[in-house]
Coordinates of C-alpha atoms in Angstrom, one line a residue:
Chain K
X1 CA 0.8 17.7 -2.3
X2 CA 0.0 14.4 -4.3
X3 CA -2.7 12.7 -5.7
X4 CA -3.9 9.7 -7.6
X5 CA -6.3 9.0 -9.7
X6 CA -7.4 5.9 -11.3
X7 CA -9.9 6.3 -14.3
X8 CA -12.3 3.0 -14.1
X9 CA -13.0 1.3 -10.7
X10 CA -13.3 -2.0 -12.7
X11 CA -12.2 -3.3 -15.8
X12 CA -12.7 -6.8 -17.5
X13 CA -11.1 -8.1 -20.5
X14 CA -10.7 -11.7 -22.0
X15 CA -8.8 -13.8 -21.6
X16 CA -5.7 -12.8 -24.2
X17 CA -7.2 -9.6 -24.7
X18 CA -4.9 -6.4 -23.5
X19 CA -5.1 -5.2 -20.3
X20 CA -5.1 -1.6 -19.9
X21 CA -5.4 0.4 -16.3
X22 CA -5.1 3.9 -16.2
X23 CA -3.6 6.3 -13.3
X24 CA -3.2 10.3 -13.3
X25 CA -1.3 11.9 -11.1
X26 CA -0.5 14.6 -9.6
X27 CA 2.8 15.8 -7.8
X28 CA 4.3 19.1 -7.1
X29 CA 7.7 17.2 -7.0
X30 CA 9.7 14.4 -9.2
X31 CA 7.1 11.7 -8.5
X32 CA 8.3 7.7 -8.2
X33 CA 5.6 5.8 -9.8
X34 CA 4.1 2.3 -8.5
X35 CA 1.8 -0.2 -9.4
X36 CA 1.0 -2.7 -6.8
X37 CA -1.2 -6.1 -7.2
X38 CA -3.7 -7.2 -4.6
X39 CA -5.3 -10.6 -4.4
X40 CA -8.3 -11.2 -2.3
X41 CA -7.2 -11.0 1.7
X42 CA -3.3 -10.6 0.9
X43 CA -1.0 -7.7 1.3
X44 CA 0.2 -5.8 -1.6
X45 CA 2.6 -7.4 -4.2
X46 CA 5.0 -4.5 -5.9
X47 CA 4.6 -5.2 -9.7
X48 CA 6.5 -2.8 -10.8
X49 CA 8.2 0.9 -10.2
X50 CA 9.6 4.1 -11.8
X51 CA 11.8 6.6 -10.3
X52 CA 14.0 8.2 -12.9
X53 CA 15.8 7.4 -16.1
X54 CA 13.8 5.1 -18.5
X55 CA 10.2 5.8 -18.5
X56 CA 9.1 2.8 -19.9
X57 CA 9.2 0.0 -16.9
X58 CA 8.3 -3.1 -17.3
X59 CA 7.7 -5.4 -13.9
X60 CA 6.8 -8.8 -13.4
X61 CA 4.1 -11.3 -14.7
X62 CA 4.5 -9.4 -18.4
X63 CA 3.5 -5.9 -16.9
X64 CA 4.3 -3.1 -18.0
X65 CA 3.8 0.9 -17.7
X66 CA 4.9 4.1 -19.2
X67 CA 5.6 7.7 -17.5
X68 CA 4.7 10.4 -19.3
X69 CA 5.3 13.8 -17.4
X70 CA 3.4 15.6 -19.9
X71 CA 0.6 13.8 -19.8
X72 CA 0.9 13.0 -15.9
X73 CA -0.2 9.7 -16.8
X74 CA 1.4 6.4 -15.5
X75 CA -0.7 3.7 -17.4
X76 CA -0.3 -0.1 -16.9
X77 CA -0.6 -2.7 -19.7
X78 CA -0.4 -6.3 -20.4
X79 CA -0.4 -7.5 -23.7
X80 CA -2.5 -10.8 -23.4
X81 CA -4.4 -11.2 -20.4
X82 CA -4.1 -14.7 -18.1
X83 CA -6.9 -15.8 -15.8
X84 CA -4.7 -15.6 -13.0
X85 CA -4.3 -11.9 -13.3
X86 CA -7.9 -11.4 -11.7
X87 CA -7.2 -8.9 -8.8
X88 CA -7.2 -5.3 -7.2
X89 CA -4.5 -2.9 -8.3
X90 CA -3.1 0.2 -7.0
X91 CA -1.5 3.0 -8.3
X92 CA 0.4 4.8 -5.9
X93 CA 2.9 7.9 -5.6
X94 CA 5.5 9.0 -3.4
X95 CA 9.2 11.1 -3.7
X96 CA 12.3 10.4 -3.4
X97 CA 12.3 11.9 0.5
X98 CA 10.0 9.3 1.7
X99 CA 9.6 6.2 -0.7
X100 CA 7.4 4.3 1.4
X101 CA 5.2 7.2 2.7
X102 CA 2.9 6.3 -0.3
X103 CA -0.6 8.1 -1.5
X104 CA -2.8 4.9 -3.1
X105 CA -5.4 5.4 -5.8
X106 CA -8.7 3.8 -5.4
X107 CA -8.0 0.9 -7.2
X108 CA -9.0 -0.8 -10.4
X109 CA -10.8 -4.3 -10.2
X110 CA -9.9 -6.2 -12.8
X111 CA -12.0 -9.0 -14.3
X112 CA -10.9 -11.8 -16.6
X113 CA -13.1 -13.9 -18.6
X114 CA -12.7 -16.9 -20.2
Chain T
X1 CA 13.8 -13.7 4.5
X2 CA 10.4 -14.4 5.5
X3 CA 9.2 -11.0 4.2
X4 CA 6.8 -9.1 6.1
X5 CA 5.2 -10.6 8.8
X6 CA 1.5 -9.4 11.1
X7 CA -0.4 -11.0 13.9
X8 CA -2.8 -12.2 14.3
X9 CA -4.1 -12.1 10.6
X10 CA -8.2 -11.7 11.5
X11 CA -9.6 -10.0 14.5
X12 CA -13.2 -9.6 16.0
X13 CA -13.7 -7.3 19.0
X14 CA -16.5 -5.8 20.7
X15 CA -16.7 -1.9 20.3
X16 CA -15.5 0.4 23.4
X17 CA -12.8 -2.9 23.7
X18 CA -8.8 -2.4 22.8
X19 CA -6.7 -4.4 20.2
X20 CA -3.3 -4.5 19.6
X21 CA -1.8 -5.8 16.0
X22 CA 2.0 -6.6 15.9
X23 CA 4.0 -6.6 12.5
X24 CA 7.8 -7.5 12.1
X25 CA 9.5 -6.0 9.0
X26 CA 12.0 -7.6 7.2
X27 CA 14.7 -7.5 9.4
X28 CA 17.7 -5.6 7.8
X29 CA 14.6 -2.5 7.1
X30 CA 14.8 0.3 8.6
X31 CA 11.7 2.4 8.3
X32 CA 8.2 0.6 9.1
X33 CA 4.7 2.2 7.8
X34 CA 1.6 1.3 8.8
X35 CA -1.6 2.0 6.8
X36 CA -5.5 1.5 7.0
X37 CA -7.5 0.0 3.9
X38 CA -11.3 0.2 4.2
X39 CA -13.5 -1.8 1.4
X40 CA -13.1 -1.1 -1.8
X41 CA -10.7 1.6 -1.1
X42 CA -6.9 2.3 -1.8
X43 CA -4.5 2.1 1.7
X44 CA -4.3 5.5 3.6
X45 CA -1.2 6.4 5.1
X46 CA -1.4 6.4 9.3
X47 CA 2.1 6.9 10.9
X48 CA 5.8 5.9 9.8
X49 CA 9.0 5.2 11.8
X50 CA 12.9 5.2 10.8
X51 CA 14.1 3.0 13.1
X52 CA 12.7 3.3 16.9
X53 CA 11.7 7.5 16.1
X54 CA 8.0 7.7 14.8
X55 CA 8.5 10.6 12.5
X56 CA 5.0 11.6 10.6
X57 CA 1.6 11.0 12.1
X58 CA -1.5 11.5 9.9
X59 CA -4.4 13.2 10.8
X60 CA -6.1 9.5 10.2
X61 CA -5.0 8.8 13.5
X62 CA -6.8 10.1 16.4
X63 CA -6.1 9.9 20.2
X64 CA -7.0 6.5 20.3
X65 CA -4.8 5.2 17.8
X66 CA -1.0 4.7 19.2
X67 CA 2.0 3.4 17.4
X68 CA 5.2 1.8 19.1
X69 CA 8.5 0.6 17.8
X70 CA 10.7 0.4 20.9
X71 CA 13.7 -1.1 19.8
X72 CA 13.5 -0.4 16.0
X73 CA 12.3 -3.6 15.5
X74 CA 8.8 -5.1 15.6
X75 CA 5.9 -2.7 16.0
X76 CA 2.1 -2.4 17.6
X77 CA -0.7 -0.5 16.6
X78 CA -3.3 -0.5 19.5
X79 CA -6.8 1.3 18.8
X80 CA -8.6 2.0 22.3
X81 CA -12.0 1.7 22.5
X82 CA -12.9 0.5 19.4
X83 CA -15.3 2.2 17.6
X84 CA -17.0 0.0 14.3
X85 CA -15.7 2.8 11.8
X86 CA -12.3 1.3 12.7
X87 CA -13.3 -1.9 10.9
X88 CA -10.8 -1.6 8.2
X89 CA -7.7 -3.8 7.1
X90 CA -4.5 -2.5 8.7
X91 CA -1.5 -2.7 6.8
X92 CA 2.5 -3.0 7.7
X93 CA 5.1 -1.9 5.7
X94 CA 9.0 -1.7 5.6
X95 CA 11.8 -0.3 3.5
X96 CA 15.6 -0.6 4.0
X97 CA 15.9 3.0 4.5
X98 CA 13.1 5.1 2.6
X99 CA 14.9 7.3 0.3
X100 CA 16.5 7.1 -3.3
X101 CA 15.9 4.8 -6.4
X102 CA 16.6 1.4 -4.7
X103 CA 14.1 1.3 -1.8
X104 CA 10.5 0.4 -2.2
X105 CA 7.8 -0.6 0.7
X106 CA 7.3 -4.4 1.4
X107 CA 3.7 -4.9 2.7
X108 CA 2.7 -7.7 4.9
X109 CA -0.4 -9.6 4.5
X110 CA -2.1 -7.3 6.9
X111 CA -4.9 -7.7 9.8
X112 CA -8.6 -7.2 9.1
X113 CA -10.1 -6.0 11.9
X114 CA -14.3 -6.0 12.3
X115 CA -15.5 -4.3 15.2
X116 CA -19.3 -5.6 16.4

């Protein structure tokens, strides 16, 4: 079984300031990683992903998250906050069976202010 | 490559009525998930298919709920009689084949259903 957990259901920051949204997981096989961006009304944007090799990722918009199987922790960070990276994000978990079959955290609500 | 597309974006039905929501994947993807996203939640998995097969069903979706993808290319979701608990926002998915290093899941936009 798999599970997700995401410690904070919002977070704000300033503008500049690092951004920092945690996830926990838990997989009883090789979990792939995901972080996925949500604006208001939209679908979800993939920001970024980790399967194997490299555990640091980085993504798009300046994002960035580490794996760290010891720690089952797959934290996302940003190191200087933009305005326009106000939104929901997901942390999600799947295997390498069923990529797309994916079990979702409850989201962290990010706030960023001026 | 218009990405992943679902119709119609927004829909308002009475409860005990039926709705159908269509979503094309991107077209060279071969497995298609659909999920349901209630507020202020993280999506829940419902049902995938590879190709025209549905292969997995969750527990999430009950009698009423049915899935088709006849020709392994569009699908439908229709929920009979709507109930309001079904107010949620339902989300499409593809992948170009759903296993290994290279495949993630494209989402569409998705269709937020309220039920009154």
């Amino acid at each position: 079984a798999q599970s997700v957990t995401q410690l904070g259901s919002h977070v704000s920051v300033s503008e500049g300031a690092l951004v920092l949204l945690r996830c926990n997981y838990s997989s009883s096989v090789p979990p792939y990683l995901f972080w996925y961006v949500q604006y208001p009304n939209q679908g979800l944007q993939l920001l970024l992903k980790y399967t194997t090799g490299a555990t640091l990722v980085k993504g798009i918009n300046g994002f960035e998250a580490e794996f760290k199987k010891s720690e089952t922790s797959f934290h996302l960070t940003k190191p200087s906050a933009h305005m326009s990276d106000a939104a929901e994000y997901f942390c999600a978990v799947s295997h390498s069976s069923n990529t797309g079959k994916l079990i979702f955290g409850q989201g962290t609500t990010l706030q960023v202010k001026p | 490559d218009t990405g992943v597309s679902q119709d119609p974006r927004h829909k308002i039905t009475k409860r005990g009525q039926n709705v159908t929501f269509r979503c094309d994947p991107i077209s060279e993807h071969n497995r298609l998930y659909w999920y349901r996203q209630t507020l202020g939640q993280g999506p829940e998995f419902l049902t995938y298919f590879q190709n025209e097969a549905q292969l997995e069903k969750s527990r999430l979706l009950s009698d009423r709920f049915s899935a088709e993808r006849p020709k392994g290319s569009f699908s439908t979701l229709e929920i009979q009689r709507t109930e309001q608990g079904d107010s949620a926002m339902y989300l499409c998915a593809s992948s170009l084949d759903g296993t290994g290093v290279n495949t993630e899941a494209f989402f569409g936009q998705g269709t937020r259903l309220t039920v009154v």
